[in-house]
Amino acid sequence: MRVTAIETIRTDAHDNLIWVRIETDTGHAGLGETFFAPGTVEAHIHEDIARRLLGGDATRIEHWHRTFMRHPVGYASSGAEVRAASAIDIALWDLMGRATGLPLWRLLGGLVRDEIRVYNTCAGPHYATKARGEVKRWFGIDHDTTEDLDDLKGFMHEPVALARSLLAEGITGMKIWPFDFAAFANGGTAITPAQIEEGVRPFRLIREACGDAMDLMVELHGLWDLESARRIVAAVEPYRPAWIEDPIPMHDAEGLAAMSRFTRIPIYGSETTSSKESFRRLLEQRSVSIVSFDVGWSGGITEGRKIAALADAWQVPIAPHDCTGPVGYVAGSCIALTSPNALIQETVRAYTRGWYAAIATALPPIVDGRLRPLPGPGLGFDLSPAFLADPGTRRRRSALS
C-alpha cells in the first residue's frame, strides 16, 4: 500500500487547525490533524515530508514516525515539525484501520474498558478558534451576547448554575481557569489578595452549593512563577480540587517537583509537553501525578502510546487532552480506552455538541458522563461533505507525478 498523495485542509472559521489526508494506491485514505501555526505546518508537510513519504509504504508507521520525529529542528518540543509529524502519524493509523476494516481501538490492542469517564473543560464555542490575540478574543468572550454552552462565561459569572447543568448530564468533573486574567494583568510574577479571592470564588460557590458531587480541576496554563503558583495552590487547597494543571511552565521539571512537594493536590501535566523523553524527565523527578498529552502535538498515536506506557511504568495515570479538534479528540480517546492506566478523558461540550458535530460525520457517544468508542474502521468518522464544500475550506495537495 503506497502513498500517492498528501492533502492539507484548512478553514477560515478555525484558523488554528489543519487536517491532513493521506491517499494510497489501494484507494484507502487516512485523516490526521494538528493545531497552532497551520501555515507553517502546511509548508513543512508539502515541502519536506511529502518528498519523502510519497511513494512510500503506508503500513510502516513506526518507520515514518521515527523519520519525521527525528527532524533536526523542533525535536522534543511541540514545534511545527513535531506537530506535522503528529498529524501524519494519526493519518497513517487511521489509514491502517480503514485498510484492514478495524477500528483504531482494536488496532491498539483492544479495549481495556468499554467506556471511560469524561470531564468538561469549561470553554465556550469560540475558545481558541481564532488566531491568538488580545486575551478576551483568545478566550472567545470578546462579544456581549450569551450563547448556548458558553461555559467559559458560565464559570466566570454563574459557576453554580454551570456545575448544576453539568451534573444534570452526568458529568462530574469540570476544569476552569479563573486565575488567568490576573496572570495576564501581572505578567505571572505576582498576584494580589484581591485577585486570589476573585479566582477562588467559583470554587467556593460550587463547593457550598454542590458539596463534593463535582470534581473541580484548576487550570493555570503555565502562566505563573513558582512563588505565585504556591500562593494560588494554598488558596484553593481547602476546596479539594482534583488536580492543579500546569502551575508553572512545564519545561521546569525541578520547579514542578518542588510544587509537588509543596502540596498534596495532584499536579497534572500536560499537553504542552512533547515526546516521551520530555515526560521521562518529569516522571523521574516525580514532578507530575497525572500525565496528559495531545496526540496532535506530541508525536501522534505512536508517541502517545509510548507516553502512556512510560507513565504506567511509573504508576502514574493518564488523561489525554482535548481542546483542539475532532481528530485529536477521537484519537486520544482511543488511547484512553486501550490503556490500563487511563484515568479520565477530557472533553469540551461546547465543541462536541457544537462545531465538532458540524464538521465530523460521527463522534463517540457520551452517556451519563461516560464516553464509548466509535465502531467504524480507523478513527470511525470523516470530515463532513458540507464542511469540505464550504467556500471557507481550503485544500492543498502534493501527489506523485
Short mmCIF file of C-alpha atoms in Angstrom, two decimals:
data_model
loop_
_atom_site.label_atom_id
_atom_site.label_comp_id
_atom_site.label_asym_id
_atom_site.label_seq_id
_atom_site.Cartn_x
_atom_site.Cartn_y
_atom_site.Cartn_z
CA MET A 1 0.00 0.00 0.00
CA ARG A 2 1.89 3.04 -1.32
CA VAL A 3 1.27 6.71 -0.54
CA THR A 4 0.15 8.52 -3.67
CA ALA A 5 -1.00 11.91 -2.36
CA ILE A 6 -0.99 14.14 0.73
CA GLU A 7 -3.67 16.79 1.11
CA THR A 8 -3.91 19.51 3.74
CA ILE A 9 -7.23 21.11 4.66
CA ARG A 10 -7.75 24.44 6.42
CA THR A 11 -10.72 26.66 7.22
CA ASP A 12 -11.22 30.33 7.97
CA ALA A 13 -13.62 29.54 10.83
CA HIS A 14 -10.98 27.57 12.78
CA ASP A 15 -7.76 29.17 11.69
CA ASN A 16 -5.55 27.42 14.26
CA LEU A 17 -6.36 23.96 12.86
CA ILE A 18 -5.05 21.91 9.96
CA TRP A 19 -6.19 18.50 8.76
CA VAL A 20 -4.06 16.07 6.75
CA ARG A 21 -5.38 13.42 4.39
CA ILE A 22 -3.07 10.66 3.09
CA GLU A 23 -4.16 8.73 -0.02
CA THR A 24 -2.83 5.40 -1.33
CA ASP A 25 -2.78 3.31 -4.49
CA THR A 26 -5.37 0.94 -2.96
CA GLY A 27 -7.97 3.71 -2.74
CA HIS A 28 -7.81 3.90 1.05
CA ALA A 29 -7.17 7.23 2.81
CA GLY A 30 -6.43 8.32 6.38
CA LEU A 31 -7.15 11.53 8.30
CA GLY A 32 -4.84 13.40 10.69
CA GLU A 33 -4.90 16.76 12.47
CA THR A 34 -2.85 19.25 14.45
CA PHE A 35 -3.28 22.72 15.95
CA PHE A 36 -1.36 26.05 16.04
CA ALA A 37 0.51 27.78 13.21
CA PRO A 38 -1.19 25.77 10.46
CA GLY A 39 0.53 27.70 7.69
CA THR A 40 3.96 26.70 8.97
CA VAL A 41 2.87 23.10 9.48
CA GLU A 42 1.38 23.01 5.98
CA ALA A 43 4.57 24.30 4.41
CA HIS A 44 6.64 21.69 6.22
CA ILE A 45 4.32 18.88 5.14
CA HIS A 46 4.35 19.80 1.45
CA GLU A 47 7.95 21.00 1.18
CA ASP A 48 9.70 18.37 3.31
CA ILE A 49 7.53 15.45 4.44
CA ALA A 50 5.80 14.92 1.08
CA ARG A 51 9.00 14.37 -0.86
CA ARG A 52 9.97 11.53 1.50
CA LEU A 53 6.55 10.00 2.18
CA LEU A 54 5.13 9.98 -1.38
CA GLY A 55 5.66 6.57 -2.91
CA GLY A 56 6.48 5.05 0.48
CA ASP A 57 4.90 2.09 2.21
CA ALA A 58 1.95 3.43 4.21
CA THR A 59 1.98 0.43 6.56
CA ARG A 60 5.42 1.25 8.02
CA ILE A 61 4.04 3.56 10.70
CA GLU A 62 6.86 3.20 13.22
CA HIS A 63 9.43 3.83 10.48
CA TRP A 64 7.74 7.05 9.37
CA HIS A 65 7.22 8.09 12.99
CA ARG A 66 10.95 7.85 13.70
CA THR A 67 11.81 9.52 10.39
CA PHE A 68 9.70 12.61 10.95
CA MET A 69 10.06 12.85 14.76
CA ARG A 70 13.88 12.87 14.44
CA HIS A 71 13.88 16.05 12.40
CA PRO A 72 16.89 18.17 13.48
CA VAL A 73 14.68 21.19 14.26
CA GLY A 74 11.80 21.06 16.72
CA TYR A 75 12.52 17.61 18.14
CA ALA A 76 11.49 17.07 21.78
CA SER A 77 9.20 20.09 21.57
CA SER A 78 5.78 20.91 20.18
CA GLY A 79 7.33 22.80 17.27
CA ALA A 80 5.84 22.84 13.79
CA GLU A 81 7.94 19.88 12.67
CA VAL A 82 6.68 17.68 15.51
CA ARG A 83 3.09 18.82 15.04
CA ALA A 84 3.33 17.98 11.34
CA ALA A 85 4.76 14.55 12.20
CA SER A 86 1.92 14.07 14.68
CA ALA A 87 -0.75 14.74 12.07
CA ILE A 88 0.95 12.38 9.60
CA ASP A 89 1.20 9.63 12.23
CA ILE A 90 -2.51 9.88 13.12
CA ALA A 91 -3.43 9.75 9.43
CA LEU A 92 -1.33 6.61 8.91
CA TRP A 93 -3.03 4.87 11.84
CA ASP A 94 -6.45 5.87 10.53
CA LEU A 95 -5.42 4.63 7.11
CA MET A 96 -4.32 1.28 8.54
CA GLY A 97 -7.68 0.88 10.27
CA ARG A 98 -9.62 1.68 7.12
CA ALA A 99 -7.49 -0.68 5.02
CA THR A 100 -7.98 -3.57 7.46
CA GLY A 101 -11.58 -2.73 8.32
CA LEU A 102 -10.71 -2.47 12.02
CA PRO A 103 -11.41 0.35 14.49
CA LEU A 104 -8.34 2.18 15.74
CA TRP A 105 -9.00 0.97 19.28
CA ARG A 106 -8.83 -2.63 18.09
CA LEU A 107 -5.52 -1.99 16.28
CA LEU A 108 -4.17 -0.60 19.56
CA GLY A 109 -4.73 -3.93 21.31
CA GLY A 110 -8.43 -3.78 22.05
CA LEU A 111 -10.48 -2.18 24.78
CA VAL A 112 -9.40 -2.46 28.39
CA ARG A 113 -12.71 -0.82 29.34
CA ASP A 114 -15.99 -0.43 27.50
CA GLU A 115 -16.29 3.24 28.42
CA ILE A 116 -14.35 5.95 30.20
CA ARG A 117 -15.40 8.82 32.42
CA VAL A 118 -15.14 12.31 30.93
CA TYR A 119 -14.74 15.76 32.41
CA ASN A 120 -15.74 19.06 30.85
CA THR A 121 -13.21 21.74 30.09
CA CYS A 122 -15.32 24.85 30.52
CA ALA A 123 -14.51 26.62 27.29
CA GLY A 124 -17.09 28.31 25.11
CA PRO A 125 -17.87 27.70 21.45
CA HIS A 126 -15.31 30.27 20.26
CA TYR A 127 -12.45 29.44 22.64
CA ALA A 128 -9.08 29.21 20.88
CA THR A 129 -10.71 29.03 17.45
CA LYS A 130 -9.22 32.28 16.23
CA ALA A 131 -5.61 33.35 15.96
CA ARG A 132 -4.02 34.30 19.25
CA GLY A 133 -4.52 37.92 20.16
CA GLU A 134 -5.94 40.04 22.93
CA VAL A 135 -6.93 37.79 25.84
CA LYS A 136 -10.70 38.21 25.52
CA ARG A 137 -10.50 37.35 21.84
CA TRP A 138 -8.40 34.27 22.57
CA PHE A 139 -10.87 33.19 25.26
CA GLY A 140 -13.74 33.68 22.81
CA ILE A 141 -15.54 36.14 25.06
CA ASP A 142 -14.96 39.34 23.08
CA HIS A 143 -18.71 39.65 22.49
CA ASP A 144 -21.64 40.68 24.65
CA THR A 145 -24.12 38.02 23.57
CA THR A 146 -24.65 34.83 25.54
CA GLU A 147 -24.65 31.63 23.50
CA ASP A 148 -25.58 28.06 24.31
CA LEU A 149 -22.87 26.17 26.17
CA ASP A 150 -20.71 29.26 26.68
CA ASP A 151 -19.16 27.52 29.68
CA LEU A 152 -16.27 29.97 29.97
CA LYS A 153 -18.65 32.84 30.62
CA GLY A 154 -20.53 30.39 32.82
CA PHE A 155 -17.68 29.77 35.24
CA MET A 156 -16.88 33.47 35.29
CA HIS A 157 -20.41 34.68 36.07
CA GLU A 158 -22.65 31.75 37.12
CA PRO A 159 -20.42 28.92 38.33
CA VAL A 160 -23.11 27.18 40.39
CA ALA A 161 -25.59 27.12 37.50
CA LEU A 162 -22.82 25.73 35.28
CA ALA A 163 -21.92 22.99 37.77
CA ARG A 164 -25.56 22.00 38.17
CA SER A 165 -26.02 21.90 34.40
CA LEU A 166 -23.09 19.52 34.04
CA LEU A 167 -24.21 17.32 36.92
CA ALA A 168 -27.63 17.03 35.33
CA GLU A 169 -25.90 15.49 32.30
CA GLY A 170 -23.95 13.04 34.46
CA ILE A 171 -20.67 14.94 34.09
CA THR A 172 -18.94 15.02 37.46
CA GLY A 173 -15.71 16.83 36.60
CA MET A 174 -15.15 20.39 35.38
CA LYS A 175 -11.97 22.35 34.66
CA ILE A 176 -11.80 26.14 34.95
CA TRP A 177 -9.09 28.85 34.83
CA PRO A 178 -10.28 31.90 36.78
CA PHE A 179 -6.72 32.98 37.67
CA ASP A 180 -5.62 33.57 34.06
CA PHE A 181 -6.87 37.15 33.97
CA ALA A 182 -4.61 38.03 36.89
CA ALA A 183 -1.67 36.34 35.18
CA PHE A 184 -2.17 38.39 32.02
CA ALA A 185 -2.56 41.55 34.08
CA ASN A 186 0.53 40.93 36.24
CA GLY A 187 2.80 39.02 33.88
CA GLY A 188 2.54 35.92 36.04
CA THR A 189 5.06 37.25 38.56
CA ALA A 190 2.72 38.34 41.36
CA ILE A 191 -0.88 38.02 42.45
CA THR A 192 -2.74 40.25 44.89
CA PRO A 193 -5.01 39.07 47.72
CA ALA A 194 -7.99 40.52 45.84
CA GLN A 195 -7.07 38.59 42.69
CA ILE A 196 -6.68 35.41 44.69
CA GLU A 197 -10.11 35.90 46.24
CA GLU A 198 -11.67 36.52 42.83
CA GLY A 199 -10.04 33.38 41.44
CA VAL A 200 -11.11 31.25 44.40
CA ARG A 201 -14.71 32.50 44.24
CA PRO A 202 -16.13 29.92 41.76
CA PHE A 203 -14.55 27.02 43.68
CA ARG A 204 -16.03 28.26 46.94
CA LEU A 205 -19.50 28.82 45.47
CA ILE A 206 -19.62 25.41 43.77
CA ARG A 207 -18.49 23.59 46.91
CA GLU A 208 -21.07 25.43 49.02
CA ALA A 209 -23.89 24.64 46.57
CA CYS A 210 -22.95 21.16 45.31
CA GLY A 211 -20.77 19.69 48.01
CA ASP A 212 -18.38 17.06 46.69
CA ALA A 213 -20.63 15.93 43.82
CA MET A 214 -18.40 17.77 41.34
CA ASP A 215 -14.64 17.25 40.88
CA LEU A 216 -13.04 20.65 40.36
CA MET A 217 -9.89 20.90 38.21
CA VAL A 218 -7.69 24.00 38.39
CA GLU A 219 -6.02 25.07 35.14
CA LEU A 220 -3.16 27.57 35.48
CA HIS A 221 -1.83 27.29 31.88
CA GLY A 222 1.83 27.52 32.97
CA LEU A 223 1.48 31.28 33.38
CA TRP A 224 2.92 31.69 36.88
CA ASP A 225 6.26 31.77 38.60
CA LEU A 226 6.80 29.30 41.41
CA GLU A 227 6.01 31.55 44.36
CA SER A 228 2.81 32.93 42.82
CA ALA A 229 1.70 29.41 41.95
CA ARG A 230 2.27 28.34 45.54
CA ARG A 231 0.04 31.16 46.79
CA ILE A 232 -2.72 30.13 44.39
CA VAL A 233 -2.45 26.46 45.31
CA ALA A 234 -2.57 27.24 49.02
CA ALA A 235 -5.72 29.30 48.45
CA VAL A 236 -7.60 26.59 46.51
CA GLU A 237 -6.50 23.63 48.68
CA PRO A 238 -9.46 23.98 51.11
CA TYR A 239 -11.82 23.32 48.17
CA ARG A 240 -10.22 19.92 47.48
CA PRO A 241 -9.52 20.22 43.75
CA ALA A 242 -8.93 17.02 41.79
CA TRP A 243 -5.71 18.46 40.37
CA ILE A 244 -3.67 21.56 39.60
CA GLU A 245 -2.76 21.71 35.91
CA ASP A 246 0.42 23.42 34.68
CA PRO A 247 1.05 25.62 37.72
CA ILE A 248 4.35 26.79 36.19
CA PRO A 249 5.89 26.28 32.73
CA MET A 250 6.19 22.56 32.11
CA HIS A 251 9.82 22.58 30.99
CA ASP A 252 10.87 23.23 34.61
CA ALA A 253 10.89 19.67 35.98
CA GLU A 254 12.69 20.75 39.14
CA GLY A 255 10.22 23.53 39.87
CA LEU A 256 7.31 21.17 39.33
CA ALA A 257 8.91 18.66 41.69
CA ALA A 258 9.14 21.41 44.30
CA MET A 259 5.46 22.19 43.72
CA SER A 260 4.57 18.52 44.13
CA ARG A 261 6.33 18.50 47.49
CA PHE A 262 4.55 21.71 48.49
CA THR A 263 1.00 20.39 48.09
CA ARG A 264 -0.95 17.18 48.42
CA ILE A 265 -3.10 18.15 45.43
CA PRO A 266 -2.02 16.13 42.36
CA ILE A 267 -0.02 18.05 39.76
CA TYR A 268 -1.35 17.43 36.26
CA GLY A 269 0.84 17.96 33.24
CA SER A 270 0.31 18.33 30.31
CA GLU A 271 -0.31 18.69 26.60
CA THR A 272 2.29 21.47 26.49
CA THR A 273 4.95 18.78 26.94
CA SER A 274 6.02 16.83 23.88
CA SER A 275 7.75 13.48 23.33
CA LYS A 276 8.36 10.61 25.70
CA GLU A 277 11.82 11.95 26.56
CA SER A 278 10.31 15.15 27.97
CA PHE A 279 7.79 13.16 30.01
CA ARG A 280 10.56 10.87 31.24
CA ARG A 281 12.25 13.82 32.98
CA LEU A 282 9.01 14.78 34.69
CA LEU A 283 8.33 11.22 35.82
CA GLU A 284 11.86 10.56 37.03
CA GLN A 285 11.71 13.62 39.27
CA ARG A 286 8.17 12.83 40.45
CA SER A 287 7.12 16.21 39.10
CA VAL A 288 3.64 15.17 37.99
CA SER A 289 0.97 12.88 39.44
CA ILE A 290 -1.20 12.71 36.30
CA VAL A 291 0.13 12.73 32.72
CA SER A 292 -1.74 14.41 29.88
CA PHE A 293 -0.67 14.61 26.26
CA ASP A 294 -2.20 15.73 22.99
CA VAL A 295 -1.66 13.25 20.17
CA GLY A 296 -1.68 16.13 17.68
CA TRP A 297 1.24 17.84 19.41
CA SER A 298 3.38 15.13 20.98
CA GLY A 299 4.05 12.77 18.08
CA GLY A 300 0.74 11.22 17.16
CA ILE A 301 -0.74 7.92 18.26
CA THR A 302 2.64 6.15 18.11
CA GLU A 303 4.25 8.52 20.62
CA GLY A 304 1.05 8.80 22.67
CA ARG A 305 1.07 5.03 23.27
CA LYS A 306 4.70 5.21 24.40
CA ILE A 307 3.98 8.11 26.77
CA ALA A 308 1.06 6.16 28.23
CA ALA A 309 3.23 3.09 28.73
CA LEU A 310 6.01 5.16 30.28
CA ALA A 311 3.57 6.70 32.74
CA ASP A 312 2.23 3.23 33.54
CA ALA A 313 5.76 2.10 34.42
CA TRP A 314 5.88 4.91 36.99
CA GLN A 315 2.40 4.07 38.36
CA VAL A 316 1.04 7.35 37.03
CA PRO A 317 -2.39 7.63 35.35
CA ILE A 318 -3.01 9.37 32.05
CA ALA A 319 -5.77 11.76 30.94
CA PRO A 320 -5.50 12.55 27.19
CA HIS A 321 -6.02 16.16 26.16
CA ASP A 322 -8.78 17.59 24.03
CA CYS A 323 -9.40 21.23 23.30
CA THR A 324 -8.27 21.43 19.68
CA GLY A 325 -10.17 19.40 17.07
CA PRO A 326 -12.27 16.28 16.49
CA VAL A 327 -9.48 14.06 15.12
CA GLY A 328 -7.21 14.59 18.12
CA TYR A 329 -10.18 14.12 20.43
CA VAL A 330 -11.18 10.76 18.96
CA ALA A 331 -7.58 9.53 18.63
CA GLY A 332 -6.83 10.47 22.25
CA SER A 333 -9.97 8.74 23.47
CA CYS A 334 -8.89 5.55 21.67
CA ILE A 335 -5.65 5.59 23.65
CA ALA A 336 -7.61 6.17 26.86
CA LEU A 337 -9.91 3.25 26.11
CA THR A 338 -6.98 0.91 25.40
CA SER A 339 -4.56 1.99 28.16
CA PRO A 340 -4.88 0.32 31.59
CA ASN A 341 -3.68 3.45 33.39
CA ALA A 342 -6.19 5.88 31.82
CA LEU A 343 -8.00 7.91 34.48
CA ILE A 344 -10.36 10.14 32.53
CA GLN A 345 -10.85 11.73 29.10
CA GLU A 346 -11.02 15.48 28.56
CA THR A 347 -13.97 16.81 26.56
CA VAL A 348 -15.39 20.23 25.74
CA ARG A 349 -19.16 20.02 25.42
CA ALA A 350 -19.26 23.35 23.58
CA TYR A 351 -17.17 21.60 20.91
CA THR A 352 -18.58 18.07 20.88
CA ARG A 353 -22.14 19.40 20.67
CA GLY A 354 -21.12 22.39 18.56
CA TRP A 355 -18.57 22.71 15.81
CA TYR A 356 -17.05 19.21 16.18
CA ALA A 357 -20.50 17.81 15.44
CA ALA A 358 -20.85 20.18 12.49
CA ILE A 359 -17.67 19.10 10.71
CA ALA A 360 -17.38 15.40 11.70
CA THR A 361 -19.67 12.68 10.37
CA ALA A 362 -19.68 10.91 13.77
CA LEU A 363 -18.35 11.38 17.32
CA PRO A 364 -18.05 8.96 20.25
CA PRO A 365 -21.31 8.85 22.23
CA ILE A 366 -21.23 10.26 25.77
CA VAL A 367 -23.95 8.96 28.07
CA ASP A 368 -24.16 9.78 31.79
CA GLY A 369 -20.70 11.30 31.71
CA ARG A 370 -19.00 8.29 30.09
CA LEU A 371 -17.59 8.01 26.57
CA ARG A 372 -17.88 4.89 24.42
CA PRO A 373 -15.85 4.17 21.26
CA LEU A 374 -16.96 4.57 17.68
CA PRO A 375 -17.47 1.22 15.92
CA GLY A 376 -16.26 2.15 12.43
CA PRO A 377 -12.83 1.40 10.90
CA GLY A 378 -9.90 3.62 11.77
CA LEU A 379 -10.99 6.70 13.67
CA GLY A 380 -14.56 5.85 12.74
CA PHE A 381 -15.52 9.13 11.05
CA ASP A 382 -14.74 11.51 8.20
CA LEU A 383 -14.88 15.25 7.70
CA SER A 384 -18.39 16.08 6.55
CA PRO A 385 -19.06 16.75 2.84
CA ALA A 386 -20.75 20.03 3.74
CA PHE A 387 -17.65 21.22 5.59
CA LEU A 388 -15.35 20.21 2.73
CA ALA A 389 -17.59 22.02 0.23
CA ASP A 390 -17.77 25.21 2.28
CA PRO A 391 -16.22 28.25 0.49
CA GLY A 392 -14.08 28.94 3.57
CA THR A 393 -12.42 25.50 3.39
CA ARG A 394 -9.08 25.48 1.52
CA ARG A 395 -7.15 22.44 0.29
CA ARG A 396 -3.54 21.97 -0.88
CA ARG A 397 -2.30 18.79 -2.49
CA SER A 398 1.03 17.08 -3.18
CA ALA A 399 0.94 13.92 -5.31
CA LEU A 400 3.13 11.52 -7.22
CA SER A 401 3.66 12.80 -10.74
#
